[in-house]
Amino acid sequence: MAFLSDAILRIAPSATIAITRKAADMKRNGRDVISLAAGEPDFDTPLNVREAAIRAMAEGKTRYTNVDGIPELKAAVARKFKRDNNITAAAEEIMIAAGGKQIIFNALLATLNRGDEVIIPVPYWVSYPEIVRLADATPVFAVADASTGFKLSAEALEAAITPRTKWLILNTPSNPTGAAYTASELKALTDVLLRHPQVHILTDDIYEVLVYDGGTFATVAQVEPQLQARTLTMNGVSKSHAMTGWRIGYCTGPKELIGAMTKLQSQSTTNPSSIAQWAAVEALDGPQEFLAGWRNKFQERRDLVVRGLNANTGLDCLTPEGAFYVFPSVKNLLGKTSKTGTRLNTDEDFVMALLDETGVALVHGTAFGSPGSMRLSYAASNRELEDAVSRIQDFCAGVR
């Protein structure tokens, strides 16, 4: 009898976490490392949010809460969805969890059976297919590559749908590419989805506030209200308010689905941190003016990185519309050899040689389902990014 379950053997560890950990180990051992592998804002959590957490502790708000979140935070989430997305959500249609990942985990584990299919545009965030596999369902990959600006076309979506399709997962702005769908681009997809009533939609909107060049964020239930009854709209405070460690995600969806997700969470983590929930109330209801400054800073960093990576490096880097990632192609440099003699047969060879030879930590595109690419997070200071880009340029110049 095998000790480990079939379910755990079906999934792979997170490549982003593995590379981030290796970079941290190298740094502890004295290496000069610039880690651009993790997706985490480098700004501090706003002071008013931190003060709200301190008040919560001082007032003794440190005990168990409702599994699906405190009423005050659910009310703040409802206000946020109405204010920003024109989505009306009742309390029983809202859930709070320990991060956006737990929302996704809860939704898929609560609904998927063997034989069910989940459409995932490629490139994808590393956890989507693994959670689907953990639920013993089948990820179906629909290509959304550089030729379409890393966006899923209506034709590709239609071709991927079968009678077994239960979910489409749509992430905009995207991790790993930064692609952000416009309302008209989403409308083309929702027109397809209206013809397939068995397909539910999970929209991962965690990077909502990071859309550049004057663009406007849009989400499925906003663009096509007829789909709200089968859409789970997920968001959180991790990226918007630099609260990655606070672990608060939230969502709205059909009452039956929210109830099933709450049942699952009641038997796993129970409630998210009470203190973090009170901080999230302040994050959603408090001043939002700082977001424009953060967005401008990220856009400045994006432009710095894209310009540097396209400067005679052999890389090909599109300019993303949102999030804080670029996803350049390294295909022109594969099959060659680095300055120290490492053969670069794959994108993983490329990023590992880059880390070993220059101390710049990135993530290979294969981890996101897109071989021949790599992901760079520009959630770092301009000084670090300039240094990293210079090292990458030197590395690429030495490839022969």
Coordinates of N, CA and C in Angstrom, one line a residue, residues 159-340:
A159 N -13.5 26.5 -29.4 CA -12.9 25.2 -29.8 C -12.5 24.4 -28.6
A160 N -12.3 25.0 -27.4 CA -11.9 24.3 -26.2 C -13.1 23.7 -25.4
I161 N -14.3 24.3 -25.7 CA -15.5 23.9 -24.9 C -16.0 22.5 -25.4
T162 N -16.3 21.6 -24.4 CA -16.9 20.4 -24.7 C -18.1 20.2 -23.8
P163 N -18.9 19.1 -24.0 CA -20.0 18.9 -23.0 C -19.5 18.7 -21.6
R164 N -18.2 18.4 -21.4 CA -17.7 18.1 -20.1 C -17.1 19.4 -19.4
T165 N -17.1 20.5 -20.1 CA -16.5 21.7 -19.6 C -17.4 22.2 -18.4
K166 N -16.7 22.4 -17.3 CA -17.5 22.9 -16.1 C -17.0 24.4 -15.8
W167 N -15.8 24.7 -16.0 CA -15.2 26.0 -15.6 C -14.3 26.6 -16.8
L168 N -14.3 27.9 -16.9 CA -13.3 28.6 -17.5 C -12.6 29.5 -16.5
I169 N -11.3 29.4 -16.4 CA -10.6 30.3 -15.5 C -10.0 31.5 -16.3
L170 N -10.3 32.7 -15.9 CA -9.8 33.8 -16.7 C -9.1 34.8 -15.7
N171 N -7.9 35.1 -16.0 CA -7.1 36.0 -15.1 C -6.7 37.3 -15.9
T172 N -7.3 38.4 -15.4 CA -6.9 39.7 -16.1 C -6.9 40.8 -15.0
P173 N -5.8 41.6 -15.1 CA -4.6 41.4 -15.8 C -3.9 40.1 -15.3
S174 N -3.1 39.6 -16.2 CA -2.6 38.2 -16.1 C -1.3 38.1 -15.4
N175 N -1.2 37.1 -14.6 CA 0.1 36.5 -14.2 C 0.2 35.2 -15.0
P176 N 1.2 35.1 -15.9 CA 2.5 35.8 -15.9 C 2.7 36.9 -16.9
T177 N 1.8 37.2 -17.8 CA 2.1 38.0 -18.9 C 1.8 39.5 -18.8
G178 N 0.9 39.8 -17.8 CA 0.5 41.2 -17.7 C -0.6 41.6 -18.7
A179 N -1.1 40.7 -19.5 CA -2.1 41.0 -20.5 C -3.4 41.4 -19.7
A180 N -4.1 42.5 -20.2 CA -5.3 42.9 -19.6 C -6.4 43.0 -20.6
Y181 N -7.5 42.4 -20.5 CA -8.6 42.4 -21.5 C -9.4 43.7 -21.3
T182 N -9.7 44.2 -22.5 CA -10.6 45.4 -22.5 C -12.1 44.8 -22.4
A183 N -13.0 45.7 -22.1 CA -14.4 45.3 -22.0 C -14.9 44.7 -23.3
S184 N -14.5 45.2 -24.5 CA -14.9 44.7 -25.8 C -14.3 43.3 -26.0
E185 N -13.0 43.1 -25.6 CA -12.4 41.8 -25.7 C -13.1 40.7 -24.8
L186 N -13.5 41.1 -23.6 CA -14.2 40.2 -22.8 C -15.6 40.0 -23.4
K187 N -16.3 41.0 -24.0 CA -17.6 40.8 -24.6 C -17.6 39.7 -25.6
A188 N -16.5 39.6 -26.4 CA -16.4 38.6 -27.4 C -16.4 37.2 -26.8
L189 N -15.7 37.1 -25.6 CA -15.7 35.8 -24.9 C -17.0 35.5 -24.2
T190 N -17.7 36.5 -23.6 CA -19.0 36.3 -23.0 C -20.0 35.9 -24.0
D191 N -19.9 36.4 -25.2 CA -20.9 36.0 -26.3 C -20.8 34.5 -26.5
V192 N -19.6 33.9 -26.4 CA -19.4 32.5 -26.6 C -20.0 31.8 -25.4
L193 N -19.7 32.3 -24.2 CA -20.1 31.6 -22.9 C -21.6 31.6 -22.8
L194 N -22.3 32.6 -23.3 CA -23.8 32.6 -23.3 C -24.4 31.4 -24.0
R195 N -23.7 30.9 -25.0 CA -24.2 29.8 -25.8 C -23.9 28.4 -25.1
H196 N -23.2 28.4 -24.0 CA -22.8 27.2 -23.3 C -23.2 27.3 -21.8
P197 N -24.4 27.0 -21.5 CA -24.9 27.2 -20.1 C -24.3 26.3 -19.1
Q198 N -23.6 25.3 -19.5 CA -22.9 24.4 -18.5 C -21.6 24.9 -18.0
V199 N -21.1 26.0 -18.6 CA -19.7 26.5 -18.3 C -19.9 27.6 -17.3
H200 N -19.2 27.4 -16.2 CA -19.1 28.5 -15.1 C -17.7 29.2 -15.3
I201 N -17.7 30.4 -14.8 CA -16.5 31.3 -15.1 C -15.9 31.7 -13.7
L202 N -14.6 31.5 -13.6 CA -13.9 31.9 -12.4 C -13.0 33.0 -12.9
T203 N -13.3 34.3 -12.4 CA -12.4 35.4 -12.9 C -11.5 35.8 -11.7
D204 N -10.2 35.7 -12.0 CA -9.2 36.0 -11.0 C -8.8 37.5 -11.3
D205 N -9.3 38.4 -10.5 CA -9.1 39.8 -10.7 C -8.1 40.4 -9.7
I206 N -7.2 39.6 -9.2 CA -6.3 40.1 -8.1 C -5.5 41.3 -8.5
Y207 N -5.2 41.5 -9.8 CA -4.4 42.6 -10.2 C -5.2 43.8 -10.8
E208 N -6.5 43.8 -10.4 CA -7.4 44.8 -10.9 C -6.9 46.2 -10.9
V209 N -6.3 46.7 -9.9 CA -5.9 48.1 -9.8 C -4.7 48.4 -10.6
L210 N -4.0 47.4 -11.2 CA -2.8 47.7 -12.0 C -3.0 47.5 -13.5
V211 N -3.7 48.5 -14.1 CA -3.9 48.6 -15.5 C -3.3 49.9 -15.9
Y212 N -2.5 49.9 -17.0 CA -1.7 51.1 -17.3 C -2.1 51.8 -18.6
D213 N -1.4 52.9 -18.9 CA -1.6 53.7 -20.1 C -3.1 54.2 -20.2
G214 N -3.7 54.5 -19.0 CA -5.0 55.0 -19.0 C -6.1 54.0 -19.3
G215 N -5.8 52.7 -19.3 CA -6.8 51.7 -19.6 C -7.7 51.5 -18.4
T216 N -8.9 50.9 -18.7 CA -9.9 50.7 -17.7 C -10.1 49.2 -17.5
F217 N -10.1 48.8 -16.2 CA -10.3 47.4 -15.9 C -11.8 47.0 -16.1
A218 N -11.9 45.7 -16.6 CA -13.3 45.2 -16.8 C -13.3 43.7 -16.3
T219 N -14.4 43.2 -15.8 CA -14.6 41.9 -15.4 C -15.8 41.3 -16.0
V220 N -15.9 39.9 -16.0 CA -16.9 39.3 -16.8 C -18.4 39.6 -16.4
A221 N -18.6 39.6 -15.1 CA -20.0 39.8 -14.6 C -20.4 41.3 -14.8
Q222 N -19.5 42.1 -14.9 CA -19.7 43.5 -15.2 C -20.1 43.7 -16.7
V223 N -19.3 43.1 -17.6 CA -19.5 43.2 -19.0 C -20.7 42.5 -19.5
E224 N -21.1 41.3 -18.9 CA -22.2 40.6 -19.3 C -23.0 40.2 -18.0
P225 N -23.9 41.0 -17.5 CA -24.6 40.7 -16.3 C -25.4 39.4 -16.3
Q226 N -25.8 38.9 -17.5 CA -26.5 37.6 -17.6 C -25.6 36.5 -17.1
L227 N -24.3 36.6 -17.1 CA -23.4 35.6 -16.6 C -23.1 35.6 -15.1
Q228 N -23.7 36.6 -14.4 CA -23.3 36.7 -13.0 C -23.8 35.5 -12.2
A229 N -24.9 34.9 -12.6 CA -25.4 33.7 -11.9 C -24.5 32.5 -12.0
R230 N -23.5 32.5 -13.0 CA -22.6 31.4 -13.0 C -21.1 31.9 -13.1
T231 N -20.9 33.0 -12.5 CA -19.5 33.6 -12.4 C -19.1 33.7 -10.9
L232 N -17.9 33.3 -10.6 CA -17.3 33.5 -9.3 C -16.2 34.6 -9.6
T233 N -16.5 35.8 -9.0 CA -15.5 36.9 -9.2 C -14.6 37.0 -8.0
M234 N -13.3 36.7 -8.2 CA -12.4 36.6 -7.0 C -11.5 37.8 -7.1
N235 N -11.1 38.3 -5.9 CA -10.2 39.4 -5.7 C -9.5 39.3 -4.3
G236 N -8.8 40.3 -4.0 CA -8.1 40.3 -2.7 C -7.4 41.6 -2.5
V237 N -6.7 41.7 -1.3 CA -6.0 42.9 -0.9 C -4.5 42.7 -1.1
S238 N -4.0 41.5 -1.5 CA -2.6 41.2 -1.5 C -1.8 42.2 -2.5
K239 N -2.3 42.3 -3.7 CA -1.6 43.1 -4.7 C -2.0 44.5 -4.6
S240 N -3.3 44.8 -4.4 CA -3.8 46.2 -4.4 C -3.3 47.0 -3.2
H241 N -3.1 46.4 -2.1 CA -2.7 47.1 -0.9 C -1.4 46.6 -0.2
A242 N -0.6 45.8 -1.0 CA 0.6 45.3 -0.6 C 0.4 44.5 0.7
M243 N -0.5 43.6 0.7 CA -0.9 42.8 1.9 C -0.7 41.3 1.7
T244 N 0.3 40.9 1.0 CA 0.5 39.5 0.6 C 0.6 38.6 1.9
G245 N 1.3 39.1 2.9 CA 1.4 38.3 4.1 C 0.2 38.3 5.0
W246 N -0.8 39.1 4.7 CA -2.0 39.2 5.6 C -3.0 38.1 5.2
R247 N -2.9 37.6 4.0 CA -3.7 36.5 3.6 C -5.2 36.7 3.6
I248 N -5.7 37.6 2.8 CA -7.1 37.9 2.7 C -7.5 37.9 1.2
G249 N -8.3 37.0 0.9 CA -9.0 37.0 -0.4 C -10.5 37.1 -0.3
Y250 N -11.2 37.5 -1.3 CA -12.6 37.6 -1.2 C -13.2 37.3 -2.5
C251 N -14.5 37.0 -2.6 CA -15.2 36.7 -3.8 C -16.7 36.9 -3.7
T252 N -17.3 37.0 -4.8 CA -18.8 36.9 -4.9 C -19.2 35.9 -6.0
G253 N -20.3 35.2 -5.7 CA -20.7 34.2 -6.6 C -22.1 33.7 -6.2
P254 N -22.6 32.7 -7.0 CA -23.9 32.1 -6.7 C -24.0 31.6 -5.2
K255 N -25.1 31.8 -4.6 CA -25.3 31.4 -3.2 C -25.0 29.9 -3.0
E256 N -25.4 29.1 -3.9 CA -25.2 27.6 -3.7 C -23.7 27.3 -3.7
L257 N -23.0 28.0 -4.6 CA -21.5 27.8 -4.7 C -20.8 28.3 -3.4
I258 N -21.2 29.5 -3.0 CA -20.6 30.1 -1.8 C -20.8 29.2 -0.6
G259 N -22.0 28.6 -0.5 CA -22.3 27.7 0.6 C -21.5 26.5 0.6
A260 N -21.3 25.9 -0.6 CA -20.4 24.7 -0.7 C -19.0 25.1 -0.4
M261 N -18.5 26.2 -0.8 CA -17.1 26.6 -0.5 C -16.9 26.9 1.0
T262 N -18.0 27.4 1.6 CA -17.9 27.7 3.1 C -17.9 26.3 3.8
K263 N -18.7 25.4 3.4 CA -18.6 24.1 4.0 C -17.2 23.5 4.0
L264 N -16.6 23.6 2.8 CA -15.2 23.0 2.6 C -14.3 23.8 3.6
Q265 N -14.4 25.1 3.6 CA -13.4 25.9 4.4 C -13.7 25.6 5.9
S266 N -14.9 25.2 6.3 CA -15.2 24.9 7.7 C -14.5 23.7 8.2
Q267 N -14.1 22.8 7.2 CA -13.4 21.6 7.6 C -11.9 21.7 7.2
S268 N -11.4 22.9 6.8 CA -10.0 23.0 6.6 C -9.4 24.1 7.5
T269 N -9.4 25.3 7.1 CA -8.8 26.4 7.9 C -9.7 27.1 8.8
T270 N -11.0 26.9 8.6 CA -12.1 27.7 9.3 C -11.9 29.2 8.9
N271 N -12.0 30.1 9.8 CA -12.0 31.5 9.4 C -10.6 32.0 9.1
P272 N -10.4 33.0 8.2 CA -9.2 33.7 8.0 C -8.8 34.5 9.3
S273 N -7.6 35.0 9.4 CA -7.2 35.7 10.6 C -8.2 36.9 10.9
S274 N -8.6 36.9 12.1 CA -9.6 38.0 12.5 C -8.9 39.4 12.4
I275 N -7.6 39.5 12.8 CA -6.9 40.8 12.7 C -6.8 41.2 11.3
A276 N -6.4 40.3 10.4 CA -6.2 40.7 9.0 C -7.6 41.1 8.4
Q277 N -8.7 40.4 8.8 CA -10.0 40.8 8.3 C -10.3 42.3 8.6
W278 N -10.1 42.7 9.9 CA -10.3 44.1 10.2 C -9.4 45.0 9.5
A279 N -8.2 44.6 9.2 CA -7.3 45.5 8.4 C -7.9 45.6 7.0
A280 N -8.4 44.5 6.5 CA -9.0 44.5 5.1 C -10.2 45.4 5.0
V281 N -11.0 45.5 6.1 CA -12.1 46.5 6.1 C -11.6 47.9 5.8
E282 N -10.5 48.3 6.5 CA -9.9 49.6 6.3 C -9.3 49.7 4.9
A283 N -8.7 48.6 4.4 CA -8.1 48.7 3.1 C -9.2 49.0 2.0
L284 N -10.3 48.4 2.1 CA -11.4 48.5 1.1 C -12.2 49.8 1.3
D285 N -12.4 50.2 2.6 CA -13.2 51.4 2.8 C -12.4 52.7 3.0
G286 N -11.1 52.5 3.3 CA -10.3 53.7 3.5 C -9.9 54.4 2.3
P287 N -9.0 55.4 2.4 CA -8.5 56.1 1.2 C -7.8 55.3 0.2
Q288 N -8.2 55.6 -1.1 CA -7.6 54.8 -2.2 C -6.7 55.6 -3.1
E289 N -6.5 56.9 -2.7 CA -5.8 57.8 -3.6 C -4.4 57.4 -3.9
F290 N -3.8 56.6 -2.9 CA -2.4 56.2 -3.1 C -2.2 55.3 -4.3
L291 N -3.3 54.6 -4.7 CA -3.2 53.6 -5.7 C -2.7 54.2 -7.1
A292 N -3.1 55.4 -7.3 CA -2.6 56.1 -8.6 C -1.1 56.3 -8.6
G293 N -0.6 56.6 -7.4 CA 0.9 56.8 -7.3 C 1.6 55.5 -7.5
W294 N 1.1 54.4 -6.9 CA 1.7 53.1 -7.1 C 1.6 52.7 -8.5
R295 N 0.5 52.9 -9.1 CA 0.3 52.5 -10.5 C 1.3 53.2 -11.4
N296 N 1.4 54.5 -11.2 CA 2.4 55.2 -12.0 C 3.8 54.7 -11.8
K297 N 4.2 54.4 -10.6 CA 5.5 53.8 -10.4 C 5.7 52.5 -11.1
F298 N 4.7 51.6 -11.0 CA 4.8 50.4 -11.7 C 4.9 50.5 -13.2
Q299 N 4.1 51.5 -13.8 CA 4.2 51.7 -15.2 C 5.6 52.2 -15.6
E300 N 6.2 53.1 -14.8 CA 7.6 53.6 -15.0 C 8.5 52.4 -15.0
R301 N 8.4 51.5 -14.1 CA 9.2 50.3 -14.0 C 9.0 49.4 -15.2
R302 N 7.8 49.2 -15.6 CA 7.5 48.4 -16.7 C 8.3 48.9 -17.9
D303 N 8.2 50.2 -18.2 CA 8.8 50.8 -19.4 C 10.3 50.6 -19.3
L304 N 10.9 50.8 -18.1 CA 12.3 50.6 -17.9 C 12.7 49.2 -18.3
V305 N 12.0 48.2 -17.8 CA 12.3 46.8 -18.1 C 12.1 46.4 -19.5
V306 N 11.0 46.8 -20.1 CA 10.7 46.4 -21.5 C 11.8 47.0 -22.4
R307 N 12.1 48.3 -22.2 CA 13.1 49.0 -23.0 C 14.5 48.3 -22.9
G308 N 14.8 47.9 -21.6 CA 16.1 47.2 -21.4 C 16.2 45.8 -22.0
L309 N 15.1 45.1 -21.9 CA 15.2 43.7 -22.4 C 15.1 43.6 -23.9
N310 N 14.6 44.6 -24.5 CA 14.6 44.6 -26.0 C 15.8 45.3 -26.6
A311 N 16.7 45.7 -25.8 CA 17.9 46.5 -26.3 C 19.0 45.5 -26.7
N312 N 18.9 45.0 -27.9 CA 20.0 44.1 -28.4 C 20.4 43.0 -27.6
T313 N 19.4 42.3 -27.0 CA 19.6 41.2 -26.1 C 19.3 39.8 -26.8
G314 N 18.6 39.9 -27.9 CA 18.1 38.6 -28.5 C 16.8 38.2 -27.9
L315 N 16.3 38.9 -26.8 CA 15.0 38.7 -26.2 C 14.0 39.4 -27.0
D316 N 12.7 39.0 -26.9 CA 11.6 39.6 -27.5 C 10.5 39.8 -26.5
C317 N 10.3 41.1 -26.0 CA 9.5 41.4 -24.9 C 8.3 42.3 -25.3
L318 N 7.1 41.8 -25.2 CA 5.9 42.7 -25.4 C 5.7 43.6 -24.2
T319 N 5.0 44.7 -24.5 CA 4.7 45.6 -23.4 C 3.4 45.3 -22.8
P320 N 3.3 44.8 -21.6 CA 2.0 44.4 -21.0 C 1.2 45.5 -20.6
E321 N -0.2 45.3 -20.5 CA -1.1 46.3 -20.2 C -1.3 46.4 -18.7
G322 N -0.9 45.4 -17.9 CA -1.2 45.5 -16.4 C -0.3 44.6 -15.6
A323 N -0.7 44.4 -14.3 CA 0.0 43.6 -13.3 C 1.4 44.1 -13.2
F324 N 2.4 43.3 -12.7 CA 3.8 43.8 -12.7 C 4.7 42.7 -13.1
Y325 N 4.4 42.1 -14.3 CA 5.2 41.1 -14.9 C 5.5 41.4 -16.4
V326 N 6.6 41.0 -16.9 CA 6.9 40.9 -18.3 C 7.2 39.4 -18.6
F327 N 6.9 39.1 -19.9 CA 7.1 37.6 -20.2 C 7.8 37.5 -21.6
P328 N 9.1 37.9 -21.6 CA 9.8 37.9 -22.8 C 10.1 36.5 -23.4
S329 N 10.2 36.4 -24.7 CA 10.6 35.1 -25.3 C 12.2 35.0 -25.3
V330 N 12.7 33.8 -25.0 CA 14.1 33.6 -25.1 C 14.5 32.7 -26.2
K331 N 13.5 32.4 -27.1 CA 13.7 31.4 -28.1 C 14.9 31.6 -29.0
N332 N 15.2 32.9 -29.3 CA 16.4 33.2 -30.2 C 17.7 32.8 -29.5
L333 N 17.7 32.6 -28.2 CA 19.0 32.3 -27.5 C 19.1 30.8 -27.2
L334 N 18.1 30.0 -27.4 CA 18.1 28.6 -27.1 C 18.9 27.8 -28.1
G335 N 19.5 26.7 -27.6 CA 20.4 25.9 -28.5 C 21.8 26.5 -28.6
K336 N 22.0 27.5 -27.8 CA 23.4 28.1 -27.8 C 24.0 27.9 -26.4
T337 N 25.2 28.6 -26.2 CA 26.0 28.3 -25.0 C 26.3 29.6 -24.3
S338 N 26.1 29.6 -23.0 CA 26.4 30.8 -22.2 C 27.9 31.1 -22.1
K339 N 28.3 32.2 -21.6 CA 29.7 32.6 -21.5 C 30.6 31.6 -20.8
T340 N 30.0 31.0 -19.7 CA 30.7 30.0 -18.9 C 30.6 28.6 -19.5

